[in-house]
PDB file of C-alpha atoms in Angstrom:
ATOM      1  CA  MET A   1       1.346  13.758 -21.931  1.00  0.00           C
ATOM      2  CA  THR A   2       1.506  10.388 -20.177  1.00  0.00           C
ATOM      3  CA  THR A   3      -1.856   9.096 -18.975  1.00  0.00           C
ATOM      4  CA  VAL A   4      -2.246   6.766 -15.988  1.00  0.00           C
ATOM      5  CA  LEU A   5      -5.391   4.911 -14.970  1.00  0.00           C
ATOM      6  CA  VAL A   6      -5.318   4.447 -11.189  1.00  0.00           C
ATOM      7  CA  THR A   7      -7.495   1.630  -9.885  1.00  0.00           C
ATOM      8  CA  GLY A   8      -8.365   2.199  -6.247  1.00  0.00           C
ATOM      9  CA  GLY A   9      -7.389   5.832  -6.674  1.00  0.00           C
ATOM     10  CA  ALA A  10     -10.010   6.980  -4.158  1.00  0.00           C
ATOM     11  CA  GLY A  11      -8.329   5.035  -1.343  1.00  0.00           C
ATOM     12  CA  TYR A  12      -5.547   5.951   1.046  1.00  0.00           C
ATOM     13  CA  ILE A  13      -2.415   5.072  -0.900  1.00  0.00           C
ATOM     14  CA  GLY A  14      -4.077   5.361  -4.310  1.00  0.00           C
ATOM     15  CA  SER A  15      -5.178   8.967  -3.758  1.00  0.00           C
ATOM     16  CA  HIS A  16      -1.719  10.015  -2.589  1.00  0.00           C
ATOM     17  CA  CYS A  17      -0.290   8.427  -5.724  1.00  0.00           C
ATOM     18  CA  CYS A  18      -2.833  10.278  -7.895  1.00  0.00           C
ATOM     19  CA  LYS A  19      -1.522  13.527  -6.463  1.00  0.00           C
ATOM     20  CA  ALA A  20       2.087  12.511  -7.097  1.00  0.00           C
ATOM     21  CA  PHE A  21       1.345  11.536 -10.707  1.00  0.00           C
ATOM     22  CA  ALA A  22      -0.470  14.826 -11.302  1.00  0.00           C
ATOM     23  CA  GLU A  23       2.366  16.847  -9.804  1.00  0.00           C
ATOM     24  CA  ALA A  24       4.765  14.993 -12.130  1.00  0.00           C
ATOM     25  CA  GLY A  25       2.738  16.220 -15.103  1.00  0.00           C
ATOM     26  CA  TRP A  26       0.788  13.036 -15.822  1.00  0.00           C
ATOM     27  CA  SER A  27      -2.877  12.951 -16.793  1.00  0.00           C
ATOM     28  CA  VAL A  28      -4.682  10.990 -14.050  1.00  0.00           C
ATOM     29  CA  VAL A  29      -7.891   8.955 -14.271  1.00  0.00           C
ATOM     30  CA  THR A  30      -9.248   7.279 -11.128  1.00  0.00           C
ATOM     31  CA  TYR A  31     -11.109   3.959 -11.377  1.00  0.00           C
ATOM     32  CA  ASP A  32     -12.812   2.969  -8.117  1.00  0.00           C
ATOM     33  CA  ASN A  33     -16.031   1.329  -6.962  1.00  0.00           C
ATOM     34  CA  LEU A  34     -15.963   3.513  -3.800  1.00  0.00           C
ATOM     35  CA  SER A  35     -16.595   0.502  -1.569  1.00  0.00           C
ATOM     36  CA  ARG A  36     -13.545   1.456   0.517  1.00  0.00           C
ATOM     37  CA  GLY A  37     -12.496   4.698  -1.106  1.00  0.00           C
ATOM     38  CA  TRP A  38     -13.887   8.193  -0.832  1.00  0.00           C
ATOM     39  CA  ARG A  39     -15.280  10.400  -3.568  1.00  0.00           C
ATOM     40  CA  ASP A  40     -13.789  13.443  -1.811  1.00  0.00           C
ATOM     41  CA  ALA A  41     -10.301  11.988  -2.306  1.00  0.00           C
ATOM     42  CA  VAL A  42     -10.603  12.188  -6.112  1.00  0.00           C
ATOM     43  CA  LYS A  43      -9.062  15.588  -6.812  1.00  0.00           C
ATOM     44  CA  TRP A  44      -6.756  15.031  -9.782  1.00  0.00           C
ATOM     45  CA  GLY A  45      -8.755  14.119 -12.866  1.00  0.00           C
ATOM     46  CA  PRO A  46     -11.984  12.260 -13.589  1.00  0.00           C
ATOM     47  CA  LEU A  47     -13.494   9.349 -11.668  1.00  0.00           C
ATOM     48  CA  VAL A  48     -14.810   6.213 -13.356  1.00  0.00           C
ATOM     49  CA  GLU A  49     -17.019   4.279 -10.945  1.00  0.00           C
ATOM     50  CA  GLY A  50     -16.595   0.576 -11.495  1.00  0.00           C
ATOM     51  CA  ASP A  51     -15.363  -2.715 -10.116  1.00  0.00           C
ATOM     52  CA  ILE A  52     -12.120  -4.215 -11.402  1.00  0.00           C
ATOM     53  CA  ALA A  53     -13.907  -7.562 -11.825  1.00  0.00           C
ATOM     54  CA  ASP A  54     -16.440  -5.975 -14.203  1.00  0.00           C
ATOM     55  CA  ALA A  55     -14.740  -6.634 -17.527  1.00  0.00           C
ATOM     56  CA  GLU A  56     -17.159  -4.508 -19.532  1.00  0.00           C
ATOM     57  CA  VAL A  57     -16.690  -1.380 -17.422  1.00  0.00           C
ATOM     58  CA  VAL A  58     -12.915  -1.886 -17.295  1.00  0.00           C
ATOM     59  CA  ALA A  59     -12.771  -2.307 -21.074  1.00  0.00           C
ATOM     60  CA  THR A  60     -14.858   0.825 -21.636  1.00  0.00           C
ATOM     61  CA  ALA A  61     -12.614   2.917 -19.386  1.00  0.00           C
ATOM     62  CA  LEU A  62      -9.478   1.644 -21.109  1.00  0.00           C
ATOM     63  CA  ARG A  63     -10.914   2.401 -24.559  1.00  0.00           C
ATOM     64  CA  GLN A  64     -12.054   5.881 -23.520  1.00  0.00           C
ATOM     65  CA  TYR A  65      -8.855   7.052 -21.817  1.00  0.00           C
ATOM     66  CA  GLN A  66      -6.211   4.869 -23.511  1.00  0.00           C
ATOM     67  CA  PRO A  67      -3.754   5.054 -20.602  1.00  0.00           C
ATOM     68  CA  ASP A  68      -0.059   4.516 -21.143  1.00  0.00           C
ATOM     69  CA  VAL A  69       0.210   2.904 -17.706  1.00  0.00           C
ATOM     70  CA  VAL A  70      -2.233   1.300 -15.265  1.00  0.00           C
ATOM     71  CA  ALA A  71      -1.408   1.737 -11.562  1.00  0.00           C
ATOM     72  CA  HIS A  72      -3.294  -0.905  -9.601  1.00  0.00           C
ATOM     73  CA  PHE A  73      -4.262  -0.293  -5.952  1.00  0.00           C
ATOM     74  CA  ALA A  74      -7.806  -1.713  -5.891  1.00  0.00           C
ATOM     75  CA  ALA A  75      -7.469  -4.356  -3.172  1.00  0.00           C
ATOM     76  CA  TYR A  76      -8.826  -5.266   0.220  1.00  0.00           C
ATOM     77  CA  ALA A  77      -6.051  -5.027   2.802  1.00  0.00           C
ATOM     78  CA  TYR A  78      -7.246  -6.113   6.255  1.00  0.00           C
ATOM     79  CA  VAL A  79      -5.306  -9.159   7.439  1.00  0.00           C
ATOM     80  CA  GLY A  80      -7.864 -10.168  10.065  1.00  0.00           C
ATOM     81  CA  GLU A  81     -10.745  -9.828   7.634  1.00  0.00           C
ATOM     82  CA  SER A  82      -8.899 -11.952   5.106  1.00  0.00           C
ATOM     83  CA  VAL A  83      -8.657 -14.777   7.641  1.00  0.00           C
ATOM     84  CA  GLU A  84     -12.367 -14.576   8.410  1.00  0.00           C
ATOM     85  CA  TYR A  85     -13.566 -14.002   4.838  1.00  0.00           C
ATOM     86  CA  PRO A  86     -10.906 -15.340   2.460  1.00  0.00           C
ATOM     87  CA  GLU A  87     -13.379 -15.417  -0.426  1.00  0.00           C
ATOM     88  CA  LEU A  88     -13.462 -11.593  -0.449  1.00  0.00           C
ATOM     89  CA  TYR A  89      -9.720 -11.434  -0.912  1.00  0.00           C
ATOM     90  CA  TYR A  90      -9.346 -14.101  -3.571  1.00  0.00           C
ATOM     91  CA  ARG A  91     -12.333 -12.783  -5.516  1.00  0.00           C
ATOM     92  CA  ASN A  92     -11.473  -9.079  -5.388  1.00  0.00           C
ATOM     93  CA  ASN A  93      -7.701  -9.024  -5.142  1.00  0.00           C
ATOM     94  CA  THR A  94      -6.698 -12.043  -7.211  1.00  0.00           C
ATOM     95  CA  PHE A  95      -9.575 -12.654  -9.621  1.00  0.00           C
ATOM     96  CA  GLY A  96     -10.221  -8.927 -10.067  1.00  0.00           C
ATOM     97  CA  THR A  97      -6.592  -8.365 -11.049  1.00  0.00           C
ATOM     98  CA  LEU A  98      -6.785 -11.208 -13.556  1.00  0.00           C
ATOM     99  CA  VAL A  99      -9.768  -9.512 -15.207  1.00  0.00           C
ATOM    100  CA  LEU A 100      -7.952  -6.177 -15.227  1.00  0.00           C
ATOM    101  CA  ILE A 101      -4.821  -7.619 -16.850  1.00  0.00           C
ATOM    102  CA  GLU A 102      -6.820  -9.488 -19.497  1.00  0.00           C
ATOM    103  CA  GLU A 103      -8.685  -6.323 -20.447  1.00  0.00           C
ATOM    104  CA  MET A 104      -5.490  -4.269 -20.477  1.00  0.00           C
ATOM    105  CA  LEU A 105      -3.851  -6.623 -22.943  1.00  0.00           C
ATOM    106  CA  ARG A 106      -6.984  -6.796 -25.113  1.00  0.00           C
ATOM    107  CA  ALA A 107      -6.824  -3.000 -25.292  1.00  0.00           C
ATOM    108  CA  GLY A 108      -3.132  -3.061 -26.236  1.00  0.00           C
ATOM    109  CA  ILE A 109      -1.970  -1.690 -22.858  1.00  0.00           C
ATOM    110  CA  ASN A 110       0.980  -3.587 -21.415  1.00  0.00           C
ATOM    111  CA  ARG A 111       2.406  -1.479 -18.569  1.00  0.00           C
ATOM    112  CA  LEU A 112       1.301  -2.164 -14.979  1.00  0.00           C
ATOM    113  CA  ILE A 113       2.392  -0.729 -11.638  1.00  0.00           C
ATOM    114  CA  PHE A 114       1.252  -3.207  -9.009  1.00  0.00           C
ATOM    115  CA  SER A 115       0.722  -2.362  -5.347  1.00  0.00           C
ATOM    116  CA  SER A 116       2.107  -5.406  -3.538  1.00  0.00           C
ATOM    117  CA  THR A 117       3.077  -6.010   0.071  1.00  0.00           C
ATOM    118  CA  CYS A 118       5.696  -7.294   2.481  1.00  0.00           C
ATOM    119  CA  ALA A 119       2.945  -9.643   3.723  1.00  0.00           C
ATOM    120  CA  SER A 120       3.930 -11.855   0.784  1.00  0.00           C
ATOM    121  CA  TYR A 121       7.134 -12.747   2.667  1.00  0.00           C
ATOM    122  CA  GLY A 122       5.360 -14.212   5.698  1.00  0.00           C
ATOM    123  CA  ILE A 123       7.563 -14.835   8.746  1.00  0.00           C
ATOM    124  CA  PRO A 124      11.022 -13.546   7.802  1.00  0.00           C
ATOM    125  CA  VAL A 125      13.978 -15.885   7.925  1.00  0.00           C
ATOM    126  CA  ARG A 126      16.377 -12.934   7.821  1.00  0.00           C
ATOM    127  CA  THR A 127      16.248  -9.173   8.240  1.00  0.00           C
ATOM    128  CA  PRO A 128      16.473  -6.752   6.656  1.00  0.00           C
ATOM    129  CA  ILE A 129      14.303  -8.375   3.997  1.00  0.00           C
ATOM    130  CA  ASP A 130      15.538  -8.064   0.419  1.00  0.00           C
ATOM    131  CA  GLU A 131      13.640  -8.843  -2.775  1.00  0.00           C
ATOM    132  CA  GLU A 132      15.182 -12.317  -2.974  1.00  0.00           C
ATOM    133  CA  HIS A 133      13.841 -13.325   0.428  1.00  0.00           C
ATOM    134  CA  PRO A 134      11.573 -16.422   0.211  1.00  0.00           C
ATOM    135  CA  GLN A 135       7.870 -15.657  -0.104  1.00  0.00           C
ATOM    136  CA  TRP A 136       5.551 -17.754   2.034  1.00  0.00           C
ATOM    137  CA  PRO A 137       2.511 -15.752   3.235  1.00  0.00           C
ATOM    138  CA  ILE A 138       0.701 -16.607   6.466  1.00  0.00           C
ATOM    139  CA  ASN A 139      -2.767 -15.167   5.703  1.00  0.00           C
ATOM    140  CA  PRO A 140      -5.156 -14.929   2.745  1.00  0.00           C
ATOM    141  CA  TYR A 141      -4.350 -11.255   2.189  1.00  0.00           C
ATOM    142  CA  GLY A 142      -0.678 -12.086   1.673  1.00  0.00           C
ATOM    143  CA  TRP A 143      -1.544 -15.083  -0.496  1.00  0.00           C
ATOM    144  CA  SER A 144      -3.889 -13.013  -2.667  1.00  0.00           C
ATOM    145  CA  LYS A 145      -1.047 -10.601  -3.457  1.00  0.00           C
ATOM    146  CA  PHE A 146       1.480 -13.421  -3.857  1.00  0.00           C
ATOM    147  CA  MET A 147      -0.809 -15.027  -6.462  1.00  0.00           C
ATOM    148  CA  ILE A 148      -1.069 -11.752  -8.357  1.00  0.00           C
ATOM    149  CA  GLU A 149       2.702 -11.525  -8.546  1.00  0.00           C
ATOM    150  CA  ARG A 150       2.782 -15.003 -10.119  1.00  0.00           C
ATOM    151  CA  ILE A 151       0.006 -13.994 -12.556  1.00  0.00           C
ATOM    152  CA  VAL A 152       1.983 -10.901 -13.568  1.00  0.00           C
ATOM    153  CA  GLU A 153       5.152 -12.941 -14.180  1.00  0.00           C
ATOM    154  CA  ASP A 154       3.258 -15.529 -16.240  1.00  0.00           C
ATOM    155  CA  PHE A 155       1.547 -12.880 -18.366  1.00  0.00           C
ATOM    156  CA  SER A 156       4.882 -11.186 -18.888  1.00  0.00           C
ATOM    157  CA  ARG A 157       6.335 -14.386 -20.346  1.00  0.00           C
ATOM    158  CA  ALA A 158       3.242 -15.311 -22.353  1.00  0.00           C
ATOM    159  CA  ARG A 159       1.827 -11.947 -23.460  1.00  0.00           C
ATOM    160  CA  GLY A 160       4.552  -9.328 -23.038  1.00  0.00           C
ATOM    161  CA  LEU A 161       3.130  -7.627 -19.955  1.00  0.00           C
ATOM    162  CA  ASN A 162       5.599  -5.182 -18.403  1.00  0.00           C
ATOM    163  CA  ALA A 163       5.314  -4.430 -14.714  1.00  0.00           C
ATOM    164  CA  VAL A 164       6.821  -2.773 -11.686  1.00  0.00           C
ATOM    165  CA  MET A 165       5.736  -4.569  -8.508  1.00  0.00           C
ATOM    166  CA  LEU A 166       6.234  -2.576  -5.320  1.00  0.00           C
ATOM    167  CA  ARG A 167       6.231  -4.445  -2.015  1.00  0.00           C
ATOM    168  CA  TYR A 168       5.296  -1.935   0.673  1.00  0.00           C
ATOM    169  CA  PHE A 169       6.261  -2.255   4.272  1.00  0.00           C
ATOM    170  CA  ASN A 170       4.151  -0.216   6.763  1.00  0.00           C
ATOM    171  CA  ALA A 171       2.534   2.694   4.926  1.00  0.00           C
ATOM    172  CA  ALA A 172       1.798   5.569   7.304  1.00  0.00           C
ATOM    173  CA  GLY A 173       1.411   9.330   7.533  1.00  0.00           C
ATOM    174  CA  CYS A 174      -0.628  11.720   5.413  1.00  0.00           C
ATOM    175  CA  ASP A 175      -0.165  14.320   2.696  1.00  0.00           C
ATOM    176  CA  PRO A 176       1.959  17.120   4.203  1.00  0.00           C
ATOM    177  CA  ASP A 177      -0.283  19.679   2.454  1.00  0.00           C
ATOM    178  CA  GLY A 178      -3.367  18.271   4.181  1.00  0.00           C
ATOM    179  CA  GLU A 179      -5.311  17.733   0.949  1.00  0.00           C
ATOM    180  CA  ILE A 180      -5.855  14.010   1.552  1.00  0.00           C
ATOM    181  CA  GLY A 181      -5.164  11.554   4.333  1.00  0.00           C
ATOM    182  CA  GLU A 182      -5.824   8.198   5.925  1.00  0.00           C
ATOM    183  CA  TRP A 183      -9.468   7.316   6.479  1.00  0.00           C
ATOM    184  CA  HIS A 184     -10.612   3.749   7.000  1.00  0.00           C
ATOM    185  CA  GLU A 185     -13.847   2.361   8.381  1.00  0.00           C
ATOM    186  CA  PRO A 186     -13.106   0.474  10.528  1.00  0.00           C
ATOM    187  CA  GLU A 187      -9.657   1.825  11.323  1.00  0.00           C
ATOM    188  CA  THR A 188      -7.127  -0.940  11.958  1.00  0.00           C
ATOM    189  CA  HIS A 189      -3.811   0.771  11.216  1.00  0.00           C
ATOM    190  CA  VAL A 190      -1.480   1.340  14.118  1.00  0.00           C
ATOM    191  CA  VAL A 191      -0.565   5.019  13.629  1.00  0.00           C
ATOM    192  CA  PRO A 192      -4.115   6.428  13.436  1.00  0.00           C
ATOM    193  CA  LEU A 193      -5.199   4.135  16.294  1.00  0.00           C
ATOM    194  CA  ALA A 194      -2.387   5.489  18.476  1.00  0.00           C
ATOM    195  CA  ILE A 195      -3.273   9.080  17.535  1.00  0.00           C
ATOM    196  CA  GLU A 196      -6.933   8.501  18.337  1.00  0.00           C
ATOM    197  CA  ALA A 197      -5.981   7.171  21.769  1.00  0.00           C
ATOM    198  CA  ALA A 198      -3.859  10.260  22.418  1.00  0.00           C
ATOM    199  CA  ILE A 199      -6.402  12.934  21.523  1.00  0.00           C
ATOM    200  CA  LYS A 200      -9.830  11.321  21.750  1.00  0.00           C
ATOM    201  CA  PRO A 201     -11.258  10.793  25.255  1.00  0.00           C
ATOM    202  CA  GLY A 202     -12.010   7.222  26.197  1.00  0.00           C
ATOM    203  CA  ARG A 203      -9.744   5.587  23.616  1.00  0.00           C
ATOM    204  CA  VAL A 204      -7.005   3.167  24.656  1.00  0.00           C
ATOM    205  CA  PHE A 205      -4.155   1.930  22.490  1.00  0.00           C
ATOM    206  CA  THR A 206      -3.411  -1.778  22.766  1.00  0.00           C
ATOM    207  CA  VAL A 207       0.129  -3.117  22.426  1.00  0.00           C
ATOM    208  CA  ASN A 208      -0.066  -6.665  21.109  1.00  0.00           C
ATOM    209  CA  GLY A 209       2.847  -8.557  22.616  1.00  0.00           C
ATOM    210  CA  THR A 210       5.673  -7.451  24.899  1.00  0.00           C
ATOM    211  CA  ASP A 211       7.831 -10.586  24.804  1.00  0.00           C
ATOM    212  CA  PHE A 212       9.271 -10.441  21.280  1.00  0.00           C
ATOM    213  CA  ASP A 213      13.000 -10.869  20.802  1.00  0.00           C
ATOM    214  CA  THR A 214      13.500  -7.160  20.085  1.00  0.00           C
ATOM    215  CA  ARG A 215      15.225  -4.300  21.873  1.00  0.00           C
ATOM    216  CA  ASP A 216      12.227  -3.533  24.110  1.00  0.00           C
ATOM    217  CA  GLY A 217      10.074  -6.639  23.705  1.00  0.00           C
ATOM    218  CA  THR A 218       7.543  -5.102  21.297  1.00  0.00           C
ATOM    219  CA  ALA A 219       7.266  -5.755  17.573  1.00  0.00           C
ATOM    220  CA  VAL A 220       9.445  -3.817  15.133  1.00  0.00           C
ATOM    221  CA  ARG A 221       8.011  -2.407  11.914  1.00  0.00           C
ATOM    222  CA  ASP A 222       9.453  -0.346   9.059  1.00  0.00           C
ATOM    223  CA  TYR A 223       7.173   2.697   8.670  1.00  0.00           C
ATOM    224  CA  ILE A 224       7.268   4.426   5.299  1.00  0.00           C
ATOM    225  CA  HIS A 225       5.543   7.739   4.647  1.00  0.00           C
ATOM    226  CA  VAL A 226       2.764   7.488   2.100  1.00  0.00           C
ATOM    227  CA  SER A 227       4.154  10.454   0.152  1.00  0.00           C
ATOM    228  CA  ASP A 228       7.450   8.608  -0.209  1.00  0.00           C
ATOM    229  CA  LEU A 229       5.496   5.587  -1.468  1.00  0.00           C
ATOM    230  CA  ALA A 230       3.708   7.814  -3.958  1.00  0.00           C
ATOM    231  CA  ARG A 231       6.958   9.166  -5.343  1.00  0.00           C
ATOM    232  CA  ALA A 232       8.198   5.591  -5.856  1.00  0.00           C
ATOM    233  CA  HIS A 233       5.185   4.901  -8.070  1.00  0.00           C
ATOM    234  CA  VAL A 234       6.014   7.862 -10.286  1.00  0.00           C
ATOM    235  CA  LEU A 235       9.599   6.646 -10.599  1.00  0.00           C
ATOM    236  CA  GLY A 236       8.318   3.125 -11.282  1.00  0.00           C
ATOM    237  CA  GLY A 237       6.052   4.464 -14.013  1.00  0.00           C
ATOM    238  CA  GLU A 238       8.948   6.318 -15.593  1.00  0.00           C
ATOM    239  CA  LYS A 239      10.950   3.086 -15.599  1.00  0.00           C
ATOM    240  CA  LEU A 240       8.102   1.267 -17.351  1.00  0.00           C
ATOM    241  CA  LEU A 241       8.105   3.912 -20.087  1.00  0.00           C
ATOM    242  CA  ARG A 242      11.822   3.157 -20.651  1.00  0.00           C
ATOM    243  CA  ASP A 243      12.295  -0.544 -19.902  1.00  0.00           C
ATOM    244  CA  GLN A 244      10.537  -3.814 -20.549  1.00  0.00           C
ATOM    245  CA  GLY A 245      10.147  -6.791 -18.215  1.00  0.00           C
ATOM    246  CA  VAL A 246       9.019  -7.276 -14.621  1.00  0.00           C
ATOM    247  CA  HIS A 247      10.805  -5.358 -11.890  1.00  0.00           C
ATOM    248  CA  VAL A 248      10.300  -5.913  -8.145  1.00  0.00           C
ATOM    249  CA  TYR A 249      11.184  -3.448  -5.393  1.00  0.00           C
ATOM    250  CA  ASN A 250      10.793  -3.296  -1.628  1.00  0.00           C
ATOM    251  CA  LEU A 251       9.673   0.080  -0.308  1.00  0.00           C
ATOM    252  CA  GLY A 252      10.832   0.772   3.216  1.00  0.00           C
ATOM    253  CA  THR A 253      13.398   2.808   5.092  1.00  0.00           C
ATOM    254  CA  GLY A 254      15.645  -0.010   6.300  1.00  0.00           C
ATOM    255  CA  ASN A 255      15.053   1.182   9.874  1.00  0.00           C
ATOM    256  CA  GLY A 256      12.592  -0.324  12.301  1.00  0.00           C
ATOM    257  CA  THR A 257      10.511   1.316  15.031  1.00  0.00           C
ATOM    258  CA  THR A 258       9.196  -0.686  17.959  1.00  0.00           C
ATOM    259  CA  VAL A 259       5.605  -0.288  19.119  1.00  0.00           C
ATOM    260  CA  LYS A 260       6.839   1.292  22.357  1.00  0.00           C
ATOM    261  CA  GLU A 261       8.928   3.772  20.347  1.00  0.00           C
ATOM    262  CA  LEU A 262       5.848   4.565  18.259  1.00  0.00           C
ATOM    263  CA  VAL A 263       3.865   5.260  21.445  1.00  0.00           C
ATOM    264  CA  ASP A 264       6.649   7.573  22.664  1.00  0.00           C
ATOM    265  CA  ALA A 265       6.640   9.411  19.320  1.00  0.00           C
ATOM    266  CA  VAL A 266       2.878   9.972  19.436  1.00  0.00           C
ATOM    267  CA  CYS A 267       3.165  11.361  22.969  1.00  0.00           C
ATOM    268  CA  ARG A 268       6.088  13.571  21.985  1.00  0.00           C
ATOM    269  CA  VAL A 269       4.510  14.991  18.808  1.00  0.00           C
ATOM    270  CA  SER A 270       0.960  15.384  20.143  1.00  0.00           C
ATOM    271  CA  GLY A 271       1.947  16.681  23.575  1.00  0.00           C
ATOM    272  CA  GLN A 272      -0.584  14.249  25.056  1.00  0.00           C
ATOM    273  CA  SER A 273      -0.185  11.190  27.228  1.00  0.00           C
ATOM    274  CA  LEU A 274      -1.301   7.998  25.555  1.00  0.00           C
ATOM    275  CA  PRO A 275      -3.455   5.471  27.482  1.00  0.00           C
ATOM    276  CA  VAL A 276      -1.930   2.070  26.773  1.00  0.00           C
ATOM    277  CA  ALA A 277      -3.134  -1.473  27.420  1.00  0.00           C
ATOM    278  CA  TYR A 278      -1.037  -4.568  26.932  1.00  0.00           C
ATOM    279  CA  GLY A 279      -2.321  -7.702  25.269  1.00  0.00           C
ATOM    280  CA  PRO A 280      -0.931 -10.993  23.982  1.00  0.00           C
ATOM    281  CA  ARG A 281       0.786 -11.427  20.649  1.00  0.00           C
ATOM    282  CA  ARG A 282      -1.430 -11.849  17.642  1.00  0.00           C
ATOM    283  CA  ALA A 283      -1.132 -15.239  15.995  1.00  0.00           C
ATOM    284  CA  GLY A 284       1.606 -15.302  13.370  1.00  0.00           C
ATOM    285  CA  ASP A 285       2.852 -11.781  14.133  1.00  0.00           C
ATOM    286  CA  PRO A 286       6.562 -11.575  13.176  1.00  0.00           C
ATOM    287  CA  PRO A 287       8.936  -9.983  15.697  1.00  0.00           C
ATOM    288  CA  ALA A 288      10.412  -7.669  13.047  1.00  0.00           C
ATOM    289  CA  LEU A 289       9.653  -6.591   9.477  1.00  0.00           C
ATOM    290  CA  VAL A 290      12.330  -4.299   8.100  1.00  0.00           C
ATOM    291  CA  ALA A 291      13.090  -3.717   4.423  1.00  0.00           C
ATOM    292  CA  ALA A 292      16.316  -3.805   2.520  1.00  0.00           C
ATOM    293  CA  ALA A 293      15.479  -1.032   0.052  1.00  0.00           C
ATOM    294  CA  SER A 294      18.822  -0.531  -1.695  1.00  0.00           C
ATOM    295  CA  LYS A 295      17.528  -1.940  -4.988  1.00  0.00           C
ATOM    296  CA  ALA A 296      14.890   0.787  -5.269  1.00  0.00           C
ATOM    297  CA  GLU A 297      17.537   3.418  -4.608  1.00  0.00           C
ATOM    298  CA  ARG A 298      19.965   1.887  -7.083  1.00  0.00           C
ATOM    299  CA  GLU A 299      17.545   1.289  -9.970  1.00  0.00           C
ATOM    300  CA  LEU A 300      14.837   3.931  -9.438  1.00  0.00           C
ATOM    301  CA  GLY A 301      16.779   6.641  -7.657  1.00  0.00           C
ATOM    302  CA  TRP A 302      14.241   6.456  -4.834  1.00  0.00           C
ATOM    303  CA  VAL A 303      15.198   7.593  -1.336  1.00  0.00           C
ATOM    304  CA  PRO A 304      12.602   8.228   1.421  1.00  0.00           C
ATOM    305  CA  ARG A 305      12.379  11.901   2.331  1.00  0.00           C
ATOM    306  CA  HIS A 306       9.531  12.108   4.848  1.00  0.00           C
ATOM    307  CA  SER A 307       9.744   8.796   6.692  1.00  0.00           C
ATOM    308  CA  ASP A 308      11.291   9.646  10.053  1.00  0.00           C
ATOM    309  CA  ILE A 309       8.745   8.617  12.671  1.00  0.00           C
ATOM    310  CA  ASP A 310       8.096  12.157  13.950  1.00  0.00           C
ATOM    311  CA  THR A 311       7.222  13.441  10.473  1.00  0.00           C
ATOM    312  CA  ILE A 312       4.924  10.475   9.924  1.00  0.00           C
ATOM    313  CA  ILE A 313       3.120  11.160  13.215  1.00  0.00           C
ATOM    314  CA  ASP A 314       3.012  14.926  12.663  1.00  0.00           C
ATOM    315  CA  THR A 315       1.368  14.669   9.229  1.00  0.00           C
ATOM    316  CA  ALA A 316      -1.095  12.011  10.402  1.00  0.00           C
ATOM    317  CA  LEU A 317      -1.965  14.058  13.483  1.00  0.00           C
ATOM    318  CA  ALA A 318      -2.578  17.194  11.411  1.00  0.00           C
ATOM    319  CA  TRP A 319      -4.940  15.258   9.137  1.00  0.00           C
ATOM    320  CA  TYR A 320      -6.803  13.709  12.056  1.00  0.00           C
ATOM    321  CA  ARG A 321      -7.249  17.095  13.790  1.00  0.00           C
ATOM    322  CA  SER A 322      -8.528  18.662  10.556  1.00  0.00           C
ATOM    323  CA  ARG A 323     -11.397  16.153  10.561  1.00  0.00           C
ATOM    324  CA  MET A 324     -12.385  16.609  14.221  1.00  0.00           C
TER     325      MET A 324
END
């Protein structure tokens, strides 16, 4: 049986990937310091509590479980926070990953699935964005992930590290079975914020910018269901078991949804009107971020199955209502 150690496996995307690995027949071990994850989300195998920057704890976990693959999700992911506190992002995301990779290779483990981001592209010069698009991040979060990608490539050349690096676009939605979901404190993601405004009295959803060069003036984003993301990680892990080298894939649908269209979808699916306020653009916010995901389909056989906007909203809404 293939064993995977999942760093950050108690978080939103990590926990959904733990479920997908388990359903594929893999043995799953979660490694998480629970600073931004939830113990209740660890349902598929044991939990090792530890920080990725703690070399001794990482080394002990690797020796004990001897994973065939490490899937790495343990990162801070708030853009605004990264601007205010860049040291958190470079210390945890970049330095922590360096420690993890060093300990993996010392333990004779050379397969890594890395959770990367479309934020590494910065302001797009063309859309849809393919994997060859220039990378020039515009915030410390994006830079911290960009640096990790360079570290992975260098360790591949120097030490034989094999990796699949998956650049997500806008992860959204929740497990269709309702076993796990999206739960951040504070919540900054657009879909749960819109749902909260629709069904929680006193909440208002703010649209940041109405003068973009898009079909209705609001920003366009490529929303990808978290369960589709999770399946891509299983396929990426299977590729690592077959092939050597470093492989990079965008994960998106290739279709964009404007913020106004998202608001309409939340109203339609929830049956509730959505109080909306309009604010200025956020600094550095691109008009459109849409993936070219044909490489993932061609090489991994990955096609999104749950990523139409209504399904994303429906699964997120069901999760939110279950916690009310």
